[in-house]
mmCIF file of C-alpha atoms in Angstrom:
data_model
loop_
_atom_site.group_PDB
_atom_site.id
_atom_site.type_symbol
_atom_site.label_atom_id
_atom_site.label_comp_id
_atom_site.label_asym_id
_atom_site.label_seq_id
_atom_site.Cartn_x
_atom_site.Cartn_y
_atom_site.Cartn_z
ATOM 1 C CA UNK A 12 -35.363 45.156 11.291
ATOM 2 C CA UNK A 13 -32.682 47.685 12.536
ATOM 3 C CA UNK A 14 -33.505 49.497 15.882
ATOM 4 C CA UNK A 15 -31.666 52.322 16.713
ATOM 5 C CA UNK A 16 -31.355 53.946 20.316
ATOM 6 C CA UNK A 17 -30.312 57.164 21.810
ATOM 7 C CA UNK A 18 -29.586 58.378 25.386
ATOM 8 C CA UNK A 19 -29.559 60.224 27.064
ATOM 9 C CA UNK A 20 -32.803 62.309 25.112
ATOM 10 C CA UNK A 21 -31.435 65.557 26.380
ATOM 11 C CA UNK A 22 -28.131 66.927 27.348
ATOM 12 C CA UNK A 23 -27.267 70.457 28.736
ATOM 13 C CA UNK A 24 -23.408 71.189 28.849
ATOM 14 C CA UNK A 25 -21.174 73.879 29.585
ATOM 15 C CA UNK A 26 -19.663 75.994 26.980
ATOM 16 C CA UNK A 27 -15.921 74.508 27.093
ATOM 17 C CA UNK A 28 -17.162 71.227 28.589
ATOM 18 C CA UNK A 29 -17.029 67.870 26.427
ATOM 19 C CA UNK A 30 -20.322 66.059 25.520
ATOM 20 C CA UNK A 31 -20.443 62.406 24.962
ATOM 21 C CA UNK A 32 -23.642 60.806 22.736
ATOM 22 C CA UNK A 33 -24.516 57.213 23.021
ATOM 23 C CA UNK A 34 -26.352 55.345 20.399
ATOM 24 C CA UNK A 35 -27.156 51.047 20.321
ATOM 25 C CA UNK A 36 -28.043 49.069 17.198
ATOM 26 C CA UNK A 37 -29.675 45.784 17.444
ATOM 27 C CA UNK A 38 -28.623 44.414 13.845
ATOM 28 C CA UNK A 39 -25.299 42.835 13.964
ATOM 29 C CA UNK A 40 -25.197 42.902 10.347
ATOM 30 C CA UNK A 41 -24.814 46.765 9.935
ATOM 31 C CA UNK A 42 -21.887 48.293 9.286
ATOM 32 C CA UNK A 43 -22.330 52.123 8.595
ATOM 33 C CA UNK A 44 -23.089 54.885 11.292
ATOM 34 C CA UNK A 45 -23.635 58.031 10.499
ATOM 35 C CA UNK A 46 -24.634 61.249 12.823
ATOM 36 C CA UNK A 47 -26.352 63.726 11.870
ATOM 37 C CA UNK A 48 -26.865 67.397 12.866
ATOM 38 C CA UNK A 49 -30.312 69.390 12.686
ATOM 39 C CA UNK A 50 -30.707 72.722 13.853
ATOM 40 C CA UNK A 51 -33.983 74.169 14.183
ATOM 41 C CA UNK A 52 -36.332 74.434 10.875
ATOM 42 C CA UNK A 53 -33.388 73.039 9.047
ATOM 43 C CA UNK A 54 -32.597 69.932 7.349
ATOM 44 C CA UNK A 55 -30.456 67.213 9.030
ATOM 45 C CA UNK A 56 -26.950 67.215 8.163
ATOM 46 C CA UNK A 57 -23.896 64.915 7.974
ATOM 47 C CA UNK A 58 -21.259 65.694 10.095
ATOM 48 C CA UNK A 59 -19.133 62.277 10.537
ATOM 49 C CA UNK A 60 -19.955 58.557 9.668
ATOM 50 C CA UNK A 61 -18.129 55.844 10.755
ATOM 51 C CA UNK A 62 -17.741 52.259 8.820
ATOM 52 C CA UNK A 63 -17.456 48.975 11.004
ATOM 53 C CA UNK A 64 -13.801 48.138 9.623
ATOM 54 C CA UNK A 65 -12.887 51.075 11.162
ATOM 55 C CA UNK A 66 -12.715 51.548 15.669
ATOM 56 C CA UNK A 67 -12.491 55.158 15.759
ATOM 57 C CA UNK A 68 -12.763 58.530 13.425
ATOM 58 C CA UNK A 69 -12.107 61.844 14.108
ATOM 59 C CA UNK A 70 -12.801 65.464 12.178
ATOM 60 C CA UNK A 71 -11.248 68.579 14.591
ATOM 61 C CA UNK A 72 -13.635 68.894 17.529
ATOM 62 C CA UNK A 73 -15.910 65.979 16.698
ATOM 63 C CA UNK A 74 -15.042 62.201 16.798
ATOM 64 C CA UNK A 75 -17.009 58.759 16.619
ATOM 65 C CA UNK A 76 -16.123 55.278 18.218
ATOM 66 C CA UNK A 77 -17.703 52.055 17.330
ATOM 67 C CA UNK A 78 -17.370 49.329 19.588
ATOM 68 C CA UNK A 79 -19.239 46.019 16.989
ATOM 69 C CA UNK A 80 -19.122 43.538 19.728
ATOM 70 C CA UNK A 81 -21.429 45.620 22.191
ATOM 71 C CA UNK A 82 -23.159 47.065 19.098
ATOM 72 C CA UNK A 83 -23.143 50.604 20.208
ATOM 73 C CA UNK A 84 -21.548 53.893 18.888
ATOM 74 C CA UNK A 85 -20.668 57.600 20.138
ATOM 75 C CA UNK A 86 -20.661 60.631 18.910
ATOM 76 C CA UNK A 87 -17.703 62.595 21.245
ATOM 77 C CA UNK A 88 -17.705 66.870 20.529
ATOM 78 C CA UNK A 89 -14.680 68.708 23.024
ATOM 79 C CA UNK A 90 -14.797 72.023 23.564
ATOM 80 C CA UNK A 91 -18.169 72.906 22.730
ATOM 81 C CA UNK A 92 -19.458 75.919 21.338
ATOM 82 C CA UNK A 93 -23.193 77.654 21.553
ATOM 83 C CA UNK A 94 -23.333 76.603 17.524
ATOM 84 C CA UNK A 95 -23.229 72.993 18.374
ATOM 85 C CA UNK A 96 -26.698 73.326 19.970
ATOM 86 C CA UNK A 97 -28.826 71.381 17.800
ATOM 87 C CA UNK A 98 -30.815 68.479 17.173
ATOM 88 C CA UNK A 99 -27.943 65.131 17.044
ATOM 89 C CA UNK A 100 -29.263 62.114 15.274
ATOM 90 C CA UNK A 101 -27.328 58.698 15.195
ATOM 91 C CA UNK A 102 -28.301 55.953 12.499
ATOM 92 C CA UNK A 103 -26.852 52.718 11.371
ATOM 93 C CA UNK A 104 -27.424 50.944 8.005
ATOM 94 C CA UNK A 105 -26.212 48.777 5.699
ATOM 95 C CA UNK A 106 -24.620 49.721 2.914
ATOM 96 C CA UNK A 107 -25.700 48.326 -0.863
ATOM 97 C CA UNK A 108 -28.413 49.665 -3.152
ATOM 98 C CA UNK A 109 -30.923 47.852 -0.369
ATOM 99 C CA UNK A 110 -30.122 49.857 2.183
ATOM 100 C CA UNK A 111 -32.052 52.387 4.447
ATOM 101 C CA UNK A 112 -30.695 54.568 7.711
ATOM 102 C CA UNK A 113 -32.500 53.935 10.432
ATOM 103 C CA UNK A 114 -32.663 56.809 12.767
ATOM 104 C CA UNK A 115 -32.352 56.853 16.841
ATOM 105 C CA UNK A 116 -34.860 59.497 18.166
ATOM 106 C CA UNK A 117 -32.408 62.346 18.580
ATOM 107 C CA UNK A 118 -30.660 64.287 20.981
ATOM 108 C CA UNK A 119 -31.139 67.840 21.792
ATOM 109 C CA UNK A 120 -27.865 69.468 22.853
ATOM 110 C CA UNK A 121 -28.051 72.353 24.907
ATOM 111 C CA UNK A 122 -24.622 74.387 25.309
ATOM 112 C CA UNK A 123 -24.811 76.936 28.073
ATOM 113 C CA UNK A 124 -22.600 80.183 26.938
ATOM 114 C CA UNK B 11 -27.336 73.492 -0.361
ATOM 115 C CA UNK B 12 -27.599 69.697 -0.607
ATOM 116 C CA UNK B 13 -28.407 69.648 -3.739
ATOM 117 C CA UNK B 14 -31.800 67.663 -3.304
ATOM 118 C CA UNK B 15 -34.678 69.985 -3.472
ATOM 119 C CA UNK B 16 -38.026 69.139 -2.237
ATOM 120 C CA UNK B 17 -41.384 71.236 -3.372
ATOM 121 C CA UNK B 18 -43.589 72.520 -1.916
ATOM 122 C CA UNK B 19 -41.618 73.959 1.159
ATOM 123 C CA UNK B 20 -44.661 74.379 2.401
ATOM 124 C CA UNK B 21 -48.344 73.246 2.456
ATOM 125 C CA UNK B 22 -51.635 73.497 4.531
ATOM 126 C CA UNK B 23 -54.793 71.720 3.833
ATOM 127 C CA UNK B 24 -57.871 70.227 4.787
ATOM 128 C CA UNK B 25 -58.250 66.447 6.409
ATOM 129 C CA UNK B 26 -59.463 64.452 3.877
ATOM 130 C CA UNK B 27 -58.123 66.198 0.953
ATOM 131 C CA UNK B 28 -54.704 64.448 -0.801
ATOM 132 C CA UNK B 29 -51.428 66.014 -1.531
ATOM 133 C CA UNK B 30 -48.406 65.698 -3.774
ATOM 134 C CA UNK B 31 -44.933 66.167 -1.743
ATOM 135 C CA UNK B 32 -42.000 66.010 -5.034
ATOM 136 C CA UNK B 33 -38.468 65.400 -4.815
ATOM 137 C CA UNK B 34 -35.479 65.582 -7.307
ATOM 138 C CA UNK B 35 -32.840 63.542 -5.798
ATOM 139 C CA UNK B 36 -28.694 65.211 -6.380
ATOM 140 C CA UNK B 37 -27.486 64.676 -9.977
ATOM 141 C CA UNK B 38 -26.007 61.119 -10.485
ATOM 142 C CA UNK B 39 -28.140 59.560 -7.013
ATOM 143 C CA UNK B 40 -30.181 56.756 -7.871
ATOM 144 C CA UNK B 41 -31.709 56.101 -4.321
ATOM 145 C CA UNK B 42 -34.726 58.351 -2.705
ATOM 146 C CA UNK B 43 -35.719 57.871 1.012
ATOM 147 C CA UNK B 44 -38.975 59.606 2.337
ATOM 148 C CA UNK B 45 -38.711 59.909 5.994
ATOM 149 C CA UNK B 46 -41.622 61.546 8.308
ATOM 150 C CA UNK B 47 -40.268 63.824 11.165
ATOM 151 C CA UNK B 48 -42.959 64.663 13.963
ATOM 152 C CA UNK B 49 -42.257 66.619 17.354
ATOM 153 C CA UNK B 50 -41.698 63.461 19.461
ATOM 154 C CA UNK B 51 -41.170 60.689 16.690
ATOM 155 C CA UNK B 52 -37.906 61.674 15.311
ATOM 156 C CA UNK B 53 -36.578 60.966 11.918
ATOM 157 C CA UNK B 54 -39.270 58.259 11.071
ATOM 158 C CA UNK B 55 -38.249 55.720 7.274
ATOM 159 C CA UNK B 56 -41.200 55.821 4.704
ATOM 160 C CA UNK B 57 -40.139 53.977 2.205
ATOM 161 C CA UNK B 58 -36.900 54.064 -0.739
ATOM 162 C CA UNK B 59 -36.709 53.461 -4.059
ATOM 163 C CA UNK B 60 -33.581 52.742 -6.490
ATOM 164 C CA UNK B 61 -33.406 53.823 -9.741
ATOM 165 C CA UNK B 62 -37.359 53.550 -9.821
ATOM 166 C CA UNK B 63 -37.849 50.629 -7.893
ATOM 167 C CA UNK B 64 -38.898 49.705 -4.298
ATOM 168 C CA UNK B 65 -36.362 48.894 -2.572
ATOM 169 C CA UNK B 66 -37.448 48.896 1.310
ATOM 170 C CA UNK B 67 -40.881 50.311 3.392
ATOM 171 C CA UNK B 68 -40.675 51.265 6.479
ATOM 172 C CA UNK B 69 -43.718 52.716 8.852
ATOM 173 C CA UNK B 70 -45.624 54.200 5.806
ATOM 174 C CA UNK B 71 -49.598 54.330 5.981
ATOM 175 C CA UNK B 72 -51.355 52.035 3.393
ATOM 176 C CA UNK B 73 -53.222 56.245 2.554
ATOM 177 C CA UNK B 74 -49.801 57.035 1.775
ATOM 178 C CA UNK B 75 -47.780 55.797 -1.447
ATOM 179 C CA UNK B 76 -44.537 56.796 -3.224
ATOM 180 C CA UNK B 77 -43.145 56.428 -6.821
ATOM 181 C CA UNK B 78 -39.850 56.951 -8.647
ATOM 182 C CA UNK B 79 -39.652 58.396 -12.333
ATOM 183 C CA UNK B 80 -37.161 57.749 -14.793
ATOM 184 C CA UNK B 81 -35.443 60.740 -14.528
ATOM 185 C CA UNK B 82 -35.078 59.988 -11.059
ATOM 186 C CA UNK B 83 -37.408 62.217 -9.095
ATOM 187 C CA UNK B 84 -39.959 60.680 -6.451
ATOM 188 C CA UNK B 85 -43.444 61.776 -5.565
ATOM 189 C CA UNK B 86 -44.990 60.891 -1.899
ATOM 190 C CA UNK B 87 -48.492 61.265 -2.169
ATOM 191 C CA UNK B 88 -50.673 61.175 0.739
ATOM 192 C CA UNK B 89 -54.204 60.748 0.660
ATOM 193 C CA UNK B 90 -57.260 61.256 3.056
ATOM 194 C CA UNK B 91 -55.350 62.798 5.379
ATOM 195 C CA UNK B 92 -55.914 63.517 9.124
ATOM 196 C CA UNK B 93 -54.747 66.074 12.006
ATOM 197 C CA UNK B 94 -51.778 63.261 12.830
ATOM 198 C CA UNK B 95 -49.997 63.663 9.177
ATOM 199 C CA UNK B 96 -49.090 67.224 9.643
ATOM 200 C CA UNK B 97 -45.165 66.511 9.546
ATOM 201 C CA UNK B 98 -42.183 67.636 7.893
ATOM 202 C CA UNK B 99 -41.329 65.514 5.081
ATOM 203 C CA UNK B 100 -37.827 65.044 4.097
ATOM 204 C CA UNK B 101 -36.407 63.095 1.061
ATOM 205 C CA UNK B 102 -32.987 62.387 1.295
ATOM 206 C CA UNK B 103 -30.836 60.480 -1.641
ATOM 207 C CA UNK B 104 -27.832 58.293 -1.890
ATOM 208 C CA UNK B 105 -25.017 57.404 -4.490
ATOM 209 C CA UNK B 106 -25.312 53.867 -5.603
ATOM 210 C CA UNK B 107 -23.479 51.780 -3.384
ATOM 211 C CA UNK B 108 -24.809 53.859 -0.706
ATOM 212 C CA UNK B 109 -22.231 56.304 1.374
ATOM 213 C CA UNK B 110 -24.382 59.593 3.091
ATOM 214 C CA UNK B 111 -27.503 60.510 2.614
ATOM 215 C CA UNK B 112 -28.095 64.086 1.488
ATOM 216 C CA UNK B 113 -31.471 65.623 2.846
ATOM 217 C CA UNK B 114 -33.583 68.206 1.561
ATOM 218 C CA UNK B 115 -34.925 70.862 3.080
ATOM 219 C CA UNK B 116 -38.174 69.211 3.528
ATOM 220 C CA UNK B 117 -41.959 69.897 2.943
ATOM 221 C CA UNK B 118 -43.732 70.935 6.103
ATOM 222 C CA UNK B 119 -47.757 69.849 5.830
ATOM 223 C CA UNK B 120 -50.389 71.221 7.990
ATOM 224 C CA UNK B 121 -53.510 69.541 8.054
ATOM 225 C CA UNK B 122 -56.390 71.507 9.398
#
């Protein structure tokens, strides 16, 4: 089945500063990556997803790149803000009535005011 | 709001008793996921089901066991249960076809 990666498992940044999330897949057969946002006692959240026809997607402060040949995806936030402190979780899946998200561990995103 | 609502938000009981976690998925979704999120196991799959059928298991306990209704809502029920289930449950659901998941705001068990 899928595997889905994370790293770093923490990342402290300052407010302003840029943070970059890494996630790897191991199927080569997915083709939709989602990240999600969780802040504390609340339910995860979309915030972008990204479908393998497509390199690179981008929503004001928050963009995704998929590179398929390395199988691994990023989650890229610029000019971060205290609110973006939360809980970021990558998954990959494929799409059809079949499918199921399979979830890296998640990344807690400190940003320092 | 997501629009999928989970009851009860929460619940505490006893190992070795069962519970009932429900979900109604949005209006129009025909696919229900059931994932367990611990402290330090993230966003773990249960199982799915589409429009009342299996459809994929992931790392659920053979004391644990889901069904979907015809009118679309999905039960988890967990049974005998020890210190290690206390979780929050989420149940998330799709469109057919599958784009995002929607999640709802989850069920957190305590068992003591």
């Amino acid at each position: 089945g899928e595997n889905v990666e994370q790293h770093p498992s923490t990342l402290s940044v300052q407010e302003g500063d840029s943070a970059v999330i890494k996630c790897t897949y191991s199927d080569s057969a997915s083709n939709y990556f989602p990240w999600y946002k969780q802040e504390l006692g609340k339910r995860p959240q979309l915030i972008i997803d990204i479908r393998s026809n497509v390199g690179e997607k981008k929503d004001q402060r928050i963009a995704v790149t998929l590179n398929k040949t390395a199988k691994h995806f990023s989650l890229h936030i610029t000019e971060t803000q205290p609110e973006d402190s939360a809980v970021y979780f990558c998954a990959a899946s494929l799409t059809g009535a079949n499918s199921k998200l399979t979830f890296g561990k998640g990344i807690t995103l400190s940003v320092r005011p | 709001d997501s629009g999928v609502t989970q009851t009860p938000k929460h619940l505490i009981t006893a190992t070795g008793q069962r519970v009932t976690l429900r979900c109604s998925p949005r209006s129009g979704d025909l696919s229900v996921y059931w994932y367990q999120q611990s402290l330090d196991q993230g966003l773990q799959f249960l199982i799915q089901y589409y429009n009342g059928e299996e459809r994929a298991k992931g790392n659920i306990l053979e004391r644990f066991s889901a069904q979907q209704f015809p009118d679309l809502h999905s039960e988890l029920n967990l049974s005998s249960l020890e210190l290690g289930d206390s979780a929050l449950y989420f149940c998330a659901s799709s469109t057919t076809g599958f784009t995002e998941a929607f999640f709802g705001q989850g069920t957190r068990l305590t068992v003591v």
